[in-house]
Short mmCIF file of C-alpha atoms and ligand atoms in Angstrom, two decimals:
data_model
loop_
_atom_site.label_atom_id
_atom_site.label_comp_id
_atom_site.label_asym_id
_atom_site.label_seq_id
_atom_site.Cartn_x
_atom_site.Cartn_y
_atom_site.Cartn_z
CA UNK A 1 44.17 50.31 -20.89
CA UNK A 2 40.96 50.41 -18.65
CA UNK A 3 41.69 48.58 -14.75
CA UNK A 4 38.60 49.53 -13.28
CA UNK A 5 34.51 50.36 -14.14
CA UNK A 6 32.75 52.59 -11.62
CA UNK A 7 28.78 52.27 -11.26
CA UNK A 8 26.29 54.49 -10.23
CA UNK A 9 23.54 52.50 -8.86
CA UNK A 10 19.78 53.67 -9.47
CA UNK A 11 19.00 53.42 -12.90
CA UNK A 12 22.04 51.67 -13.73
CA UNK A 13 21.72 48.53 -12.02
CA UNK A 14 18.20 48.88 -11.61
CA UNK A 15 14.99 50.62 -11.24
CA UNK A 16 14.72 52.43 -8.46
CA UNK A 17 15.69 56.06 -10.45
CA UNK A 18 11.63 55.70 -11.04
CA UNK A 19 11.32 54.85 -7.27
CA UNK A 20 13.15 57.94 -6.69
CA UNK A 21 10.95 59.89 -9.21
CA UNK A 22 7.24 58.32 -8.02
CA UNK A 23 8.30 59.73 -4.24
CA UNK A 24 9.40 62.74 -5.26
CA UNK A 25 6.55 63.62 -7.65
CA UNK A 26 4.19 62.18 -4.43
CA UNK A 27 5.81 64.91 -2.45
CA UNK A 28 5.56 67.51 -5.26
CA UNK A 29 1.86 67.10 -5.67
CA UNK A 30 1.44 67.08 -1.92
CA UNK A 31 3.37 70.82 -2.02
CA UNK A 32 1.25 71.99 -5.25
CA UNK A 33 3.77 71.89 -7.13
CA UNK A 34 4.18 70.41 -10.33
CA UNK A 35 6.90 68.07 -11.38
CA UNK A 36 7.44 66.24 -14.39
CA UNK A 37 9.99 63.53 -16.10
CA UNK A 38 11.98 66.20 -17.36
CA UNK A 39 12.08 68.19 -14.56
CA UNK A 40 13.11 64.89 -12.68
CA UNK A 41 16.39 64.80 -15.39
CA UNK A 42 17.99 67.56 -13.30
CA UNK A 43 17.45 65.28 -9.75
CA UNK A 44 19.16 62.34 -10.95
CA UNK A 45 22.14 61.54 -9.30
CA UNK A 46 21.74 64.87 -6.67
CA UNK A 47 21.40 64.32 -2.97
CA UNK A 48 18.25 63.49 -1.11
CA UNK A 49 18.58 67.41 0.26
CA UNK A 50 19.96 68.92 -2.75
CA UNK A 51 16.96 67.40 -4.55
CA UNK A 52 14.46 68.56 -2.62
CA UNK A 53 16.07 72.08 -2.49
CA UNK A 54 15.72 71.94 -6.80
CA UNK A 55 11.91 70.97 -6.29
CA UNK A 56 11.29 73.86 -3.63
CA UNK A 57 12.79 75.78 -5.91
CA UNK A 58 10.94 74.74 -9.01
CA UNK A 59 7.70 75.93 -7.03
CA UNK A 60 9.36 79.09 -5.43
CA UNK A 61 8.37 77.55 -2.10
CA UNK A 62 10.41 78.83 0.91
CA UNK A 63 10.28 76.36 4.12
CA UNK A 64 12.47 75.96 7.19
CA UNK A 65 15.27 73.59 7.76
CA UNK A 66 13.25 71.86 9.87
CA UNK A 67 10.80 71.67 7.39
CA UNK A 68 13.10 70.39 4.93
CA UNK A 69 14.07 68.05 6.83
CA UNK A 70 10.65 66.48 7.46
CA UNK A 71 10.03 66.72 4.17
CA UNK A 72 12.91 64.46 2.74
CA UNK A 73 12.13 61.71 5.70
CA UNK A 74 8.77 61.67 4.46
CA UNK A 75 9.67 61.44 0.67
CA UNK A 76 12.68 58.43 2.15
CA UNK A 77 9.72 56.89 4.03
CA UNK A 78 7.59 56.56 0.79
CA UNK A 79 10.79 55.29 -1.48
CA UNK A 80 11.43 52.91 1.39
CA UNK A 81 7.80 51.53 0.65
CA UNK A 82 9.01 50.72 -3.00
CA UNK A 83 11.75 49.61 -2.47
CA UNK A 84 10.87 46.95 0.18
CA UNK A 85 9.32 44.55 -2.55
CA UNK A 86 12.54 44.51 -4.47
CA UNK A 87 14.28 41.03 -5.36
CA UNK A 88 17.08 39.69 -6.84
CA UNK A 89 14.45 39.59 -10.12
CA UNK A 90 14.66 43.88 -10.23
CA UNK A 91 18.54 43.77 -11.24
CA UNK A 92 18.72 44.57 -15.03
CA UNK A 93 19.33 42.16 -17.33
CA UNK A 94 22.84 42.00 -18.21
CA UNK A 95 24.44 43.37 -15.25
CA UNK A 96 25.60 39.79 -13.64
CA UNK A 97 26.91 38.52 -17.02
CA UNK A 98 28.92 41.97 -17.24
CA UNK A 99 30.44 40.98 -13.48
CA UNK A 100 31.43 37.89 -14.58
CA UNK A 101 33.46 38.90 -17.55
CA UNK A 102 34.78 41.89 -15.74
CA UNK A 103 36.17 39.58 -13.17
CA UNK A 104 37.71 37.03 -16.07
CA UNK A 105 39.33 40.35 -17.12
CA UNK A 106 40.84 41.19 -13.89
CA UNK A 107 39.00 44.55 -14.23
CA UNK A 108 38.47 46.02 -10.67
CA UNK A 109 34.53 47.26 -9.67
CA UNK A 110 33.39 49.67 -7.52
CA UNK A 111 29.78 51.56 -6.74
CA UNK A 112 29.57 55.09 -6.56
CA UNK A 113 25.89 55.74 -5.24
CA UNK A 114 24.78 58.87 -3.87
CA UNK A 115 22.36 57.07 -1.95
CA UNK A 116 21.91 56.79 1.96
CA UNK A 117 19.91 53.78 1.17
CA UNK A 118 22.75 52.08 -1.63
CA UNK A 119 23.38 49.37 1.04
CA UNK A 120 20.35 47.88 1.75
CA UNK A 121 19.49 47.85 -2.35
CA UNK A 122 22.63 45.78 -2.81
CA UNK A 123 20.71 43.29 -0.53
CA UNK A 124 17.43 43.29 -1.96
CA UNK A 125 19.09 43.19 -5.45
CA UNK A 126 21.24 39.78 -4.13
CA UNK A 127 24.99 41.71 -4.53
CA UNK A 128 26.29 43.29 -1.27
CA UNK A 129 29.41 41.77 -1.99
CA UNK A 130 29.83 42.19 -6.19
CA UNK A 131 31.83 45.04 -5.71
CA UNK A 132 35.70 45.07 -4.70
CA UNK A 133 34.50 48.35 -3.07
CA UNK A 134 31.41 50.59 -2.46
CA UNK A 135 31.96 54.08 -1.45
CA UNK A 136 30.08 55.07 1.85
CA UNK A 137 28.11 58.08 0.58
CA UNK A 138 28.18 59.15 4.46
CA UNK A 139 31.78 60.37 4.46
CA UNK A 140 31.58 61.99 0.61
CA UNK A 141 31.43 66.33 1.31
CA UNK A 142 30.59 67.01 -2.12
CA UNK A 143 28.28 65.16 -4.10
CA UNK A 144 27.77 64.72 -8.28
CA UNK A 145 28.25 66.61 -10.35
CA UNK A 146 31.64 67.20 -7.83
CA UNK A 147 33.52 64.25 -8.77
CA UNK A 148 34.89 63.55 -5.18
CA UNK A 149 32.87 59.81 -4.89
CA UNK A 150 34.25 58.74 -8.05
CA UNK A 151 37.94 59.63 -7.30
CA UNK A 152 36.96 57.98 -3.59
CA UNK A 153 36.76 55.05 -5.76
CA UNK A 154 39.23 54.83 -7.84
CA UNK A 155 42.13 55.69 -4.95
CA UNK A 156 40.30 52.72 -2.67
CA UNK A 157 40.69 50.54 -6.00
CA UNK A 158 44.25 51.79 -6.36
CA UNK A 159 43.64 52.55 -10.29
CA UNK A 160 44.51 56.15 -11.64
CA UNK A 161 41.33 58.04 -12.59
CA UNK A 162 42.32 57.93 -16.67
CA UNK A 163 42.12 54.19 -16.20
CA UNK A 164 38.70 54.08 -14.90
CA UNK A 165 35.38 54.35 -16.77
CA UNK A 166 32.73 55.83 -14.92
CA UNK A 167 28.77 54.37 -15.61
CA UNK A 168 26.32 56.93 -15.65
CA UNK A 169 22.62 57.07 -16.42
CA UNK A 170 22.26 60.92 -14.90
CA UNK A 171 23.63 64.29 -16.34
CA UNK A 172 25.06 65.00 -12.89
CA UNK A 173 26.78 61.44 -12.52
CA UNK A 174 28.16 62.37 -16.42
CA UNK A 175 29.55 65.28 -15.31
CA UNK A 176 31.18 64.21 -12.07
CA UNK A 177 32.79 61.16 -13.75
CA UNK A 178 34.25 63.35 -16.33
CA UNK A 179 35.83 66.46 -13.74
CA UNK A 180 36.90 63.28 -12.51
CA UNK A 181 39.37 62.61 -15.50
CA UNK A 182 37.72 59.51 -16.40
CA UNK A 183 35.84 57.68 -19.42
CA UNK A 184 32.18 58.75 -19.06
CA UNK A 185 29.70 55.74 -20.24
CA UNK A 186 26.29 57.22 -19.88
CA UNK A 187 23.14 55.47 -19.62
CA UNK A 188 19.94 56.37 -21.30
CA UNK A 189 19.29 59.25 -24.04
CA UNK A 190 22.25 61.04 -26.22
CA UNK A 191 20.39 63.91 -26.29
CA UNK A 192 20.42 63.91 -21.88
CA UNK A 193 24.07 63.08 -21.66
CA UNK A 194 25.85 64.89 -24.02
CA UNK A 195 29.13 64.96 -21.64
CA UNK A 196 28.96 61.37 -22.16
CA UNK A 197 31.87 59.59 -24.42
CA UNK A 198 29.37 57.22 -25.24
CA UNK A 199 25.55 56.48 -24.30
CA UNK A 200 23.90 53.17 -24.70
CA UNK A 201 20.10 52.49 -23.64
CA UNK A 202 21.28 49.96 -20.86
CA UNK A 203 23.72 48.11 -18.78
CA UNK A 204 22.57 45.22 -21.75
CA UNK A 205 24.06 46.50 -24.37
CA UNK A 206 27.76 45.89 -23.19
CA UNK A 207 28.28 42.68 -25.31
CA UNK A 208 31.86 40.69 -25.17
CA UNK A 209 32.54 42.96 -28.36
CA UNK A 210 32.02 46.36 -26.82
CA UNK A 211 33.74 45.21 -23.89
CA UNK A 212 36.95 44.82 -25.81
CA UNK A 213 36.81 47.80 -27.56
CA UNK A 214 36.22 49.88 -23.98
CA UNK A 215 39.08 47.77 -22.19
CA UNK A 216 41.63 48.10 -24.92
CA UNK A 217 40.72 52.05 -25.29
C1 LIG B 1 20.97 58.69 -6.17
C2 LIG B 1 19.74 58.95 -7.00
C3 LIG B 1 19.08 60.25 -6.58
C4 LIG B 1 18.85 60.28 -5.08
C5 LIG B 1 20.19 60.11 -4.36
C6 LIG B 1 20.03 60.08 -2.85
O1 LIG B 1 22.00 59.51 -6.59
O2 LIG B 1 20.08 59.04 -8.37
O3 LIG B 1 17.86 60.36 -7.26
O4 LIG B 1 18.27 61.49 -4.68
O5 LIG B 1 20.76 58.88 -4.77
O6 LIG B 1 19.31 58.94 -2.49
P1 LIG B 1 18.79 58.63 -1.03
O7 LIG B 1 18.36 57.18 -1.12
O8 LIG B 1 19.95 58.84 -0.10
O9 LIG B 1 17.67 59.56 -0.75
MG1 LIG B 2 21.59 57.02 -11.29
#
């Protein structure tokens, strides 16, 4: 029996995995380097650092720390910018009817977001207090694909890992969730989560029937 769901937040919830992507490739083009959708697959659910790092490296550019650190400010300055227009209107259809029957099931939530900026989402999306409990991304050492924030969760929950399932839309998210000992539902395209126990195209597609089937695994 399933106790608890775990969800990542960009791309999951909402949009802002293409925030992430239009900043980055902004920064890319600004280094001469080029970065596409697919190359974007591998950033998805990495650190703002660790990302950067994997486009540096993508354009066998060598730069400073201090550099680097510019760098991602500048890139979190220009997703800032996109995100600042957000609303309660950006959350993905779906998602608050999926609450709601989670809650009638006594099924536990928490948010496992690798991102500095997870909080102030929540607002703009309307749901800083949805969750039972959203990890602090602050105090996690190792991010995805280590599965330390999704164990974070499930001990703060109180529910053992193999009673958790994990929500994914990124290949490093999939992986953590499942080194986590958990129930990987993935987000997006079979053929980019193929740790995944199941994929679905969106957050949407968990009607009440799906729902049982996942609770009563
Ligand atoms: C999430 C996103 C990543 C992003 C990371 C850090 O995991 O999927 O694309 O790099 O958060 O986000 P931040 O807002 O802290 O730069
Ligand atoms: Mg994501």
């Amino acid at each position: 029996m399933i106790h608890a769901f775990i969800f990542d937040l960009d791309g999951v919830l909402t949009d802002t995995a293409e925030y992430h992507f239009l900043a980055w490739q902004q920064l890319a083009t600004q280094l001469g380097i080029n970065f596409s959708r697919e190359d974007n697959e591998l950033l998805k659910g990495v650190d703002r650092m660790g990302s950067l790092e994997l486009i540096l490296q993508l354009g066998k550019v060598q730069l400073s720390q201090d550099e680097k650190l510019k760098l991602a400010a500048q890139k979190n300055t220009q997703y800032l910018k996109l995100v600042e227009s957000m609303s309660s209107a950006d959350l993905f259809p779906g998602v608050l009817p999926l609450f709601s029957s989670l809650k009638a099931a006594g099924i536990k939530t928490a948010l496992a977001s690798a991102s500095k900026n997870a909080a102030l989402v929540l607002q703009k999306l309307g749901i800083p207090d949805l969750f039972d409990y959203v990890a602090d991304s602050n105090f996690i050492q190792n991010g995805k694909p280590d599965p330390e924030i999704f164990l974070t969760c499930a001990q703060a929950l109180g529910v053992a890992p193999e009673r958790c399932i994990g929500v994914e839309d990124a290949p490093a998210g999939v992986t953590a969730i499942k080194a986590a000992g958990m129930y990987a539902l993935g987000i997006g395209e079979e053929q980019a989560l193929t740790q995944a126990d199941l994929v679905i195209p969106a957050v949407s597609a968990i009607d009440q029937r799906l729902l049982t089937r996942l609770l009563t695994m």
